[in-house]
Coordinates of C-alpha atoms in Angstrom, one line a residue:
Chain A
M1 CA -139.0 -78.4 72.2
A2 CA -137.7 -74.9 72.1
R3 CA -135.9 -73.4 69.1
V4 CA -132.2 -74.0 69.0
K5 CA -129.6 -71.4 67.8
F6 CA -125.9 -70.9 67.4
L7 CA -124.2 -67.8 68.7
C8 CA -120.5 -66.9 68.3
D9 CA -119.2 -64.3 70.7
V10 CA -116.6 -62.4 68.7
D11 CA -115.1 -60.8 71.8
R12 CA -114.2 -64.3 73.1
C13 CA -113.2 -66.2 70.0
I14 CA -109.4 -66.6 69.8
D15 CA -109.1 -68.3 66.5
C16 CA -107.9 -71.7 68.0
S17 CA -110.0 -73.6 65.4
G18 CA -110.9 -76.2 68.0
C19 CA -114.5 -76.2 66.8
V20 CA -113.4 -76.9 63.2
V21 CA -111.2 -79.8 64.3
A22 CA -113.8 -81.2 66.7
C23 CA -116.5 -81.1 64.0
K24 CA -114.4 -82.6 61.3
E25 CA -113.0 -85.4 63.5
G26 CA -116.1 -86.2 65.4
N27 CA -118.3 -86.4 62.3
H28 CA -115.8 -87.9 59.9
V29 CA -116.5 -85.1 57.4
P30 CA -115.2 -85.8 53.9
V31 CA -111.9 -84.2 52.7
G32 CA -112.5 -80.8 51.2
V33 CA -115.7 -80.2 53.2
N34 CA -115.7 -77.8 56.2
R35 CA -119.0 -77.7 58.0
R36 CA -117.5 -75.0 60.2
R37 CA -114.6 -72.6 59.7
V38 CA -113.0 -69.7 61.6
I39 CA -112.6 -66.4 59.8
T40 CA -110.2 -63.7 61.1
L41 CA -110.4 -60.1 60.0
D42 CA -107.7 -57.5 60.4
Q43 CA -105.2 -60.2 61.3
G44 CA -102.1 -58.8 63.2
K45 CA -103.7 -55.3 63.5
P46 CA -105.4 -53.6 66.4
G47 CA -109.0 -54.7 66.5
E48 CA -108.3 -58.2 65.1
K49 CA -111.4 -60.3 65.4
S50 CA -112.2 -63.9 64.7
I51 CA -115.5 -65.7 64.3
S52 CA -116.6 -69.3 63.9
V53 CA -119.1 -69.7 61.0
S54 CA -121.3 -72.6 60.0
C55 CA -124.9 -73.2 59.0
M56 CA -127.0 -70.9 61.2
H57 CA -130.2 -73.0 60.9
C58 CA -132.1 -69.9 59.8
A59 CA -135.7 -69.3 60.6
D60 CA -136.7 -68.7 57.0
A61 CA -133.9 -70.6 55.4
P62 CA -133.1 -69.6 51.8
C63 CA -131.6 -73.0 51.0
I64 CA -135.0 -74.7 51.6
A65 CA -136.6 -72.1 49.3
V66 CA -134.3 -72.7 46.4
C67 CA -133.8 -76.4 46.5
P68 CA -135.3 -77.9 43.2
V69 CA -135.7 -81.4 44.7
D70 CA -136.9 -80.4 48.2
A71 CA -134.0 -82.2 49.8
I72 CA -133.6 -79.7 52.6
Y73 CA -136.1 -79.6 55.5
Q74 CA -136.4 -78.0 58.9
R75 CA -137.2 -79.7 62.1
A76 CA -139.6 -78.4 64.7
D77 CA -136.7 -77.3 66.8
G78 CA -135.3 -75.2 64.0
I79 CA -132.5 -77.5 62.9
V80 CA -132.1 -77.5 59.1
L81 CA -131.1 -80.8 57.6
V82 CA -130.4 -82.2 54.1
N83 CA -131.4 -85.6 52.8
K84 CA -128.3 -86.7 50.9
K85 CA -130.1 -89.4 49.0
T86 CA -132.5 -86.8 47.5
C87 CA -129.8 -84.1 46.9
I88 CA -128.6 -83.8 43.3
G89 CA -125.6 -81.5 44.1
C90 CA -126.9 -78.6 41.9
G91 CA -125.3 -76.0 44.3
Y92 CA -128.4 -73.7 44.4
C93 CA -128.4 -73.8 48.2
F94 CA -124.8 -72.6 48.2
M95 CA -125.8 -69.6 46.0
A96 CA -128.7 -68.8 48.2
C97 CA -127.0 -69.1 51.6
P98 CA -125.8 -65.8 53.2
F99 CA -123.3 -67.8 55.3
G100 CA -121.7 -70.0 52.7
A101 CA -122.7 -73.1 54.7
P102 CA -123.5 -75.7 52.1
Q103 CA -120.4 -77.7 51.1
F104 CA -119.9 -80.2 48.3
P105 CA -117.5 -83.1 48.2
K106 CA -116.1 -83.9 44.7
G107 CA -118.4 -86.4 43.0
N108 CA -117.2 -89.2 40.7
V109 CA -118.9 -88.3 37.4
F110 CA -117.5 -85.5 35.2
G111 CA -116.3 -83.6 38.3
A112 CA -119.9 -83.2 39.4
R113 CA -120.6 -82.1 42.9
G114 CA -121.6 -84.8 45.3
A115 CA -124.6 -84.5 47.7
M116 CA -124.5 -81.4 49.8
D117 CA -123.0 -81.6 53.2
K118 CA -123.4 -79.1 56.0
C119 CA -123.6 -78.6 59.7
T120 CA -126.4 -80.8 61.2
F121 CA -126.2 -79.2 64.6
C122 CA -124.9 -82.7 65.5
A123 CA -128.5 -83.9 64.9
G124 CA -127.7 -86.6 62.3
G125 CA -130.1 -86.8 59.4
P126 CA -133.3 -88.2 58.1
E127 CA -132.2 -91.8 58.6
E128 CA -133.1 -93.8 61.7
D129 CA -131.5 -92.4 64.9
F130 CA -128.1 -93.9 65.7
S131 CA -128.2 -96.2 62.6
A132 CA -124.9 -97.0 60.9
E133 CA -126.3 -95.3 57.7
E134 CA -127.0 -92.1 59.6
K135 CA -123.5 -92.1 61.1
H136 CA -121.9 -92.8 57.8
L137 CA -123.8 -90.0 55.9
Y138 CA -124.3 -87.3 58.5
G139 CA -122.0 -88.0 61.5
Q140 CA -123.0 -88.1 65.1
N141 CA -126.5 -87.5 66.5
R142 CA -125.6 -85.8 69.7
I143 CA -128.9 -84.0 70.0
A144 CA -130.7 -87.3 70.3
E145 CA -128.3 -88.2 73.0
G146 CA -129.1 -84.9 74.8
K147 CA -125.7 -83.3 74.2
V148 CA -124.7 -80.0 72.7
P149 CA -123.0 -79.9 69.2
L150 CA -119.4 -80.9 69.3
C151 CA -118.1 -77.5 68.2
A152 CA -119.8 -75.6 71.1
G153 CA -119.0 -78.4 73.6
M154 CA -115.3 -78.2 72.6
C155 CA -115.0 -74.4 72.5
A156 CA -112.2 -73.5 75.1
T157 CA -113.3 -69.9 75.7
K158 CA -117.0 -70.7 75.4
A159 CA -117.2 -68.1 72.6
L160 CA -119.4 -70.5 70.6
L161 CA -122.8 -71.1 72.3
A162 CA -125.3 -73.6 71.0
G163 CA -128.7 -74.7 72.4
D164 CA -132.0 -73.4 73.4
A165 CA -132.3 -69.9 71.9
D166 CA -133.6 -68.3 75.1
I167 CA -130.8 -69.6 77.3
V168 CA -128.1 -68.8 74.7
A169 CA -129.5 -65.2 74.5
D170 CA -129.5 -64.9 78.3
V171 CA -125.9 -66.1 78.6
Y172 CA -124.8 -63.6 76.0
R173 CA -126.9 -60.8 77.4
E174 CA -125.3 -61.3 80.8
R175 CA -121.8 -61.3 79.3
V176 CA -122.5 -58.1 77.3
F177 CA -123.8 -56.5 80.5
Q178 CA -120.7 -57.5 82.5
R179 CA -118.3 -56.4 79.8
G180 CA -120.2 -53.3 79.1
S181 CA -119.4 -53.5 75.4
G182 CA -120.2 -55.4 72.3
V183 CA -123.8 -55.9 71.1
N184 CA -125.5 -57.5 68.1
A185 CA -124.8 -61.3 68.1
W186 CA -123.2 -61.9 64.7
G187 CA -125.6 -63.1 62.1
W188 CA -128.7 -63.1 64.2
S189 CA -130.3 -60.2 62.4
K190 CA -129.9 -62.2 59.2
A191 CA -130.6 -65.7 60.3
Y192 CA -133.5 -65.2 62.8
K193 CA -135.2 -62.0 61.6
E194 CA -138.9 -62.6 61.9
Chain B
M1 CA -124.1 -53.2 -0.9
Q2 CA -126.2 -55.9 0.7
R3 CA -123.1 -57.9 1.5
L4 CA -121.6 -54.8 3.3
V5 CA -124.8 -54.4 5.4
H6 CA -124.6 -58.1 6.4
S7 CA -120.9 -57.8 7.4
V8 CA -121.6 -54.7 9.5
F9 CA -124.5 -56.4 11.2
L10 CA -122.4 -59.4 12.0
L11 CA -119.5 -57.4 13.3
T12 CA -121.8 -55.5 15.6
L13 CA -123.2 -58.7 17.0
F14 CA -119.8 -60.1 17.7
L15 CA -118.6 -56.9 19.3
V16 CA -121.6 -56.7 21.6
A17 CA -121.2 -60.3 22.7
G18 CA -117.4 -59.8 23.3
I19 CA -117.9 -56.6 25.4
A20 CA -120.6 -58.4 27.5
T21 CA -118.3 -61.3 28.2
V22 CA -115.3 -59.1 29.2
A23 CA -117.5 -56.9 31.5
S24 CA -118.9 -59.9 33.4
A25 CA -115.4 -61.4 33.8
Q26 CA -114.0 -58.1 35.2
E27 CA -116.9 -57.9 37.6
G28 CA -116.1 -61.4 38.8
G29 CA -112.5 -60.6 39.7
A30 CA -113.4 -57.8 42.0
L31 CA -113.1 -58.7 45.7
A32 CA -114.7 -56.8 48.6
G33 CA -112.0 -54.7 50.4
V34 CA -111.7 -55.3 54.1
A35 CA -111.4 -52.1 56.1
A36 CA -111.4 -51.4 59.8
G37 CA -114.1 -49.1 61.4
S38 CA -117.1 -49.4 63.6
S39 CA -118.5 -52.7 64.7
A40 CA -121.3 -52.3 62.1
D41 CA -118.6 -51.9 59.4
Y42 CA -116.8 -54.9 60.8
F43 CA -119.9 -57.2 60.6
H44 CA -120.6 -55.8 57.1
N45 CA -117.1 -56.7 56.0
L46 CA -117.3 -60.1 57.6
I47 CA -120.4 -61.1 55.8
G48 CA -118.8 -59.9 52.6
V49 CA -115.8 -62.2 53.2
V50 CA -118.1 -65.1 54.1
T51 CA -120.3 -65.0 51.1
G52 CA -120.1 -61.8 49.0
N53 CA -122.7 -59.1 48.8
W54 CA -125.8 -61.3 49.5
Q55 CA -128.2 -58.4 49.2
E56 CA -127.2 -57.8 45.6
Y57 CA -127.8 -61.1 43.8
G58 CA -128.2 -63.7 46.6
Q59 CA -131.5 -62.3 47.7
L60 CA -132.7 -61.9 44.1
F61 CA -131.6 -65.4 43.2
T62 CA -133.4 -66.8 46.3
F63 CA -136.6 -64.9 45.4
L64 CA -136.6 -65.9 41.8
Q65 CA -135.6 -69.5 42.2
G66 CA -137.8 -70.1 45.3
E67 CA -140.9 -68.3 43.9
W68 CA -140.8 -67.8 40.2
F69 CA -138.7 -69.9 38.0
W70 CA -140.6 -73.1 38.2
K71 CA -143.9 -71.3 37.9
I72 CA -142.8 -69.5 34.8
F73 CA -141.5 -72.7 33.3
L74 CA -144.7 -74.5 34.2
A75 CA -146.7 -71.7 32.4
I76 CA -144.5 -72.0 29.3
I77 CA -144.8 -75.8 29.0
T78 CA -148.6 -75.6 29.5
V79 CA -149.7 -72.4 27.8
V80 CA -147.5 -72.7 24.6
P81 CA -148.7 -76.3 23.8
T82 CA -152.3 -75.2 24.6
V83 CA -152.1 -72.3 22.2
F84 CA -150.8 -74.7 19.5
F85 CA -153.5 -77.3 20.3
L86 CA -156.1 -74.6 19.8
H87 CA -154.4 -73.5 16.6
Y88 CA -154.4 -77.2 15.4
M89 CA -158.1 -77.6 16.2
I90 CA -159.4 -74.3 14.9
I91 CA -157.1 -73.5 11.9
G92 CA -155.5 -76.9 11.5
A93 CA -152.4 -78.2 9.7
K94 CA -151.3 -77.1 6.3
H95 CA -151.4 -79.9 3.7
F96 CA -149.4 -79.9 0.6
D97 CA -149.3 -82.3 -2.4
H98 CA -146.6 -84.8 -1.5
D99 CA -147.1 -86.8 -4.8
G100 CA -146.2 -83.9 -7.0
P101 CA -142.7 -82.7 -8.0
Q102 CA -140.2 -82.7 -5.1
I103 CA -137.3 -80.2 -4.5
Y104 CA -134.0 -81.2 -2.9
F105 CA -133.9 -78.8 0.1
F106 CA -131.5 -80.2 2.7
S107 CA -128.2 -81.9 1.8
L108 CA -127.1 -85.1 3.6
Y109 CA -124.6 -83.1 5.5
A110 CA -127.2 -80.6 6.7
R111 CA -129.5 -83.4 7.7
I112 CA -126.9 -85.2 9.7
V113 CA -125.8 -82.0 11.5
H114 CA -129.5 -81.2 12.2
F115 CA -130.2 -84.7 13.5
V116 CA -127.3 -84.6 16.0
A117 CA -128.4 -81.1 17.0
A118 CA -132.0 -82.2 17.4
I119 CA -131.2 -85.1 19.6
S120 CA -128.8 -83.3 21.9
F121 CA -130.9 -80.1 22.1
S122 CA -134.1 -82.2 22.9
L123 CA -132.1 -83.9 25.7
L124 CA -131.0 -80.5 27.0
V125 CA -134.5 -79.2 27.1
V126 CA -136.0 -82.4 28.7
T127 CA -133.2 -82.9 31.3
G128 CA -133.3 -79.1 32.1
L129 CA -137.0 -79.3 32.8
M130 CA -136.4 -82.5 34.8
I131 CA -134.0 -80.6 37.1
I132 CA -136.4 -77.7 37.5
F133 CA -139.3 -80.0 38.4
G134 CA -137.1 -82.3 40.3
S135 CA -139.2 -82.1 43.4
F136 CA -142.2 -83.6 41.5
L137 CA -140.0 -86.5 40.4
G138 CA -138.6 -87.2 43.8
G139 CA -135.0 -86.0 43.2
G140 CA -132.3 -88.5 43.9
S141 CA -130.5 -90.6 41.3
L142 CA -133.0 -89.9 38.5
I143 CA -132.4 -86.2 38.6
R144 CA -128.7 -86.7 39.2
L145 CA -128.7 -88.7 36.0
A146 CA -130.6 -85.8 34.3
R147 CA -127.8 -83.4 35.4
Y148 CA -125.1 -85.6 34.0
T149 CA -127.1 -86.0 30.7
H150 CA -127.6 -82.2 30.6
L151 CA -123.8 -81.7 30.7
V152 CA -123.0 -84.4 28.1
S153 CA -125.8 -83.2 25.7
A154 CA -124.4 -79.6 26.0
I155 CA -120.9 -80.8 25.0
V156 CA -122.4 -82.8 22.1
F157 CA -124.6 -79.9 21.0
A158 CA -121.7 -77.5 20.8
L159 CA -120.4 -79.1 17.6
P160 CA -123.5 -79.1 15.4
C161 CA -124.2 -75.6 16.8
V162 CA -121.0 -74.3 15.2
M163 CA -121.6 -76.3 12.0
M164 CA -125.1 -75.0 11.6
F165 CA -123.8 -71.5 12.2
M166 CA -121.4 -71.8 9.3
M167 CA -123.7 -73.9 7.1
W168 CA -126.8 -71.7 7.3
L169 CA -125.3 -68.2 8.2
K170 CA -125.9 -66.8 4.7
D171 CA -129.5 -68.0 4.5
M172 CA -130.3 -67.0 8.1
L173 CA -129.3 -63.3 7.8
P174 CA -132.3 -61.0 8.4
Q175 CA -133.8 -59.5 5.2
L176 CA -136.5 -56.9 4.6
H177 CA -139.2 -59.4 3.7
D178 CA -138.9 -61.0 7.2
I179 CA -140.7 -58.0 8.6
K180 CA -143.7 -58.7 6.2
W181 CA -143.6 -62.3 7.3
M182 CA -143.8 -61.3 11.0
F183 CA -146.8 -59.1 10.3
I184 CA -148.8 -61.9 8.8
L185 CA -147.3 -64.5 11.2
G186 CA -146.1 -66.6 8.3
G187 CA -149.7 -67.1 7.1
Y188 CA -150.3 -69.6 9.8
L189 CA -153.5 -67.8 11.0
S190 CA -155.4 -68.9 7.9
K191 CA -155.8 -72.1 5.9
K192 CA -155.4 -70.2 2.6
K193 CA -152.4 -71.1 0.5
V194 CA -151.1 -67.6 -0.3
P195 CA -147.3 -67.3 -1.1
V196 CA -145.5 -66.2 2.0
P197 CA -142.5 -63.8 1.9
A198 CA -139.6 -66.1 2.9
A199 CA -136.6 -67.5 1.1
K200 CA -134.9 -70.7 2.2
F201 CA -135.7 -70.0 5.8
N202 CA -138.6 -67.9 7.1
A203 CA -138.4 -65.2 9.8
G204 CA -139.5 -67.7 12.5
Q205 CA -136.8 -70.1 11.6
K206 CA -134.3 -67.3 11.6
M207 CA -135.3 -66.2 15.1
Y208 CA -135.0 -69.7 16.3
F209 CA -131.6 -70.0 14.6
W210 CA -130.2 -66.9 16.2
F211 CA -131.7 -67.7 19.6
A212 CA -130.3 -71.2 19.6
I213 CA -126.8 -70.2 18.3
F214 CA -126.2 -67.1 20.5
G215 CA -128.5 -68.2 23.3
G216 CA -126.8 -71.5 23.1
G217 CA -123.4 -69.9 23.4
V218 CA -124.5 -67.9 26.5
M219 CA -126.1 -71.0 28.0
A220 CA -122.9 -73.0 27.4
F221 CA -120.7 -70.3 29.0
T222 CA -123.1 -69.8 32.0
G223 CA -123.7 -73.5 32.4
Y224 CA -120.0 -74.3 32.4
I225 CA -119.4 -71.7 35.2
I226 CA -122.3 -73.0 37.2
W227 CA -121.2 -76.6 36.8
G228 CA -117.8 -76.0 38.2
M229 CA -118.5 -72.9 40.4
G230 CA -115.8 -71.4 38.2
A231 CA -116.2 -67.8 39.4
D232 CA -116.8 -65.9 42.7
I233 CA -120.2 -66.5 44.3
E234 CA -121.7 -63.2 43.2
T235 CA -121.0 -63.9 39.5
V236 CA -122.3 -67.5 39.8
R237 CA -125.5 -66.2 41.3
L238 CA -126.0 -63.8 38.4
L239 CA -125.1 -66.4 35.8
T240 CA -127.5 -68.8 37.3
I241 CA -130.3 -66.2 36.9
I242 CA -129.3 -65.6 33.3
H243 CA -129.1 -69.4 32.6
N244 CA -132.7 -69.8 33.9
V245 CA -134.2 -66.8 32.2
L246 CA -132.6 -67.5 28.8
G247 CA -133.8 -71.2 29.3
M248 CA -137.4 -70.0 29.3
G249 CA -137.0 -68.4 25.9
I250 CA -135.3 -71.4 24.5
V251 CA -137.9 -73.8 25.8
A252 CA -140.6 -71.6 24.2
F253 CA -138.8 -71.6 20.8
Y254 CA -138.1 -75.3 21.0
L255 CA -141.8 -76.1 21.6
T256 CA -142.7 -73.8 18.6
H257 CA -140.2 -75.5 16.3
V258 CA -141.5 -79.0 17.3
Y259 CA -145.1 -78.0 16.7
M260 CA -144.3 -76.4 13.3
S261 CA -142.3 -79.3 12.0
V262 CA -144.3 -82.2 13.4
F263 CA -147.9 -80.9 13.4
A264 CA -148.5 -77.5 11.7
I265 CA -147.3 -78.6 8.3
A266 CA -148.4 -82.1 7.5
G267 CA -145.5 -84.3 6.5
S268 CA -142.8 -81.6 6.9
L269 CA -140.8 -83.9 9.2
E270 CA -140.1 -86.0 6.1
S271 CA -138.1 -83.2 4.5
I272 CA -135.4 -83.2 7.2
K273 CA -135.2 -87.0 7.0
T274 CA -135.2 -87.4 3.2
G275 CA -134.0 -83.9 2.2
Y276 CA -136.9 -83.4 -0.2
K277 CA -139.8 -80.9 0.1
P278 CA -142.9 -80.9 -2.1
K279 CA -142.6 -78.1 -4.8
E280 CA -146.0 -76.8 -3.8
E281 CA -144.9 -76.3 -0.2
V282 CA -141.8 -74.5 -1.2
D283 CA -143.7 -72.2 -3.6
I284 CA -146.1 -71.2 -0.9
L285 CA -144.1 -71.2 2.4
H286 CA -140.7 -70.3 0.9
S287 CA -142.0 -68.3 -2.1
L288 CA -138.7 -66.4 -2.6
H289 CA -136.5 -69.5 -2.5
K290 CA -134.0 -69.5 -5.4
Y291 CA -133.8 -72.8 -7.2
E292 CA -130.3 -74.0 -8.0

């Protein structure tokens, strides 16, 4: 299978936060954890821009490099996943991540962080596909069902693209060509530089 | 005169520690300003809002934690014991007459404080290493337990740390003869029983003391921030690097202390349990000790 990527077109994102709500609701993400969020700069001023940010599923992911217990791994299609049963909640992945993707629910002992939670590209986790355990720990496994991630599927303006990297790039290139403005898909130079 | 020198030395130490703390706190409070400009500026500002200046410490942290920290720790916990093992085989332990006159060296109070410190400090070192080598142990609940134990041990260690500081401060102040001790490495490179220039504590013990007290203070502060992510992300990254690097020194000193007390001087472990040291041992290894 080809490599999958996210792309958020900042010229289309209107800060509706539909992606955030879709992700949180569809995956039953714990309180205090946001796998995806929308950030707006220069709000109310000319040139205001918004972008939807989550785990970028980087090519050379820093989180995998720093994890002391090897709880994070990358699938052949590029999706980066965490094994919540191995994770110790140390927070190193959060320190290493350039996108602030890893999130931590409050644990029970001494205010310790619980196991890390982040965007799964709606591909579940290391548990058996469609098992109750997978759904409970990681949310839906839409990739195994042949669907795009919830956030991208829900995006009203189709600013958020997700899927096969070549197709995503083609769609974006076409848009940029038609608009005649806006280059450099946000985060790509950082996440997929290789 | 000597008292004055001691006071000035201490005051300087406190001032340096204080300035360092304030400087790091101010650095933490600064937030990246968001300004309008070209699209390149926009993306630069955006990444700053998302996760701070990743290039500054994020990249460094990723490189160090991903490539180096565990390798250096592995080197320390293999090379240091190997060196000591060779020392034990080639030069061997020092033996002193335990049947002769004994000297009361450590009060009951000192022994209890040291005992609490020893247990909690050992737990800190062991659980810290367990976290660093978590991937070899499979992670999961075992390493999670190690993290919780690390926190509890740190809280417990804080108390004897302060008590040891007040109890031994006078005896631990650096003196001129400590330099001589360093040059002959405390006489541990030969089996000959030549009186060594040291008072109640030798230069090695003093180094360990200052490293454990001040290093322990820095470890406690950085550890507390890391545990609760109690600062902005850039500060947390920097403090995590400091916590790991300082940890290397502390592990090395810890192994040294264990070797010296358990193996290098036969029977010296008894003195911290009973409080008595053989007179012969005191006369040789702590030749400048003043009898009360």
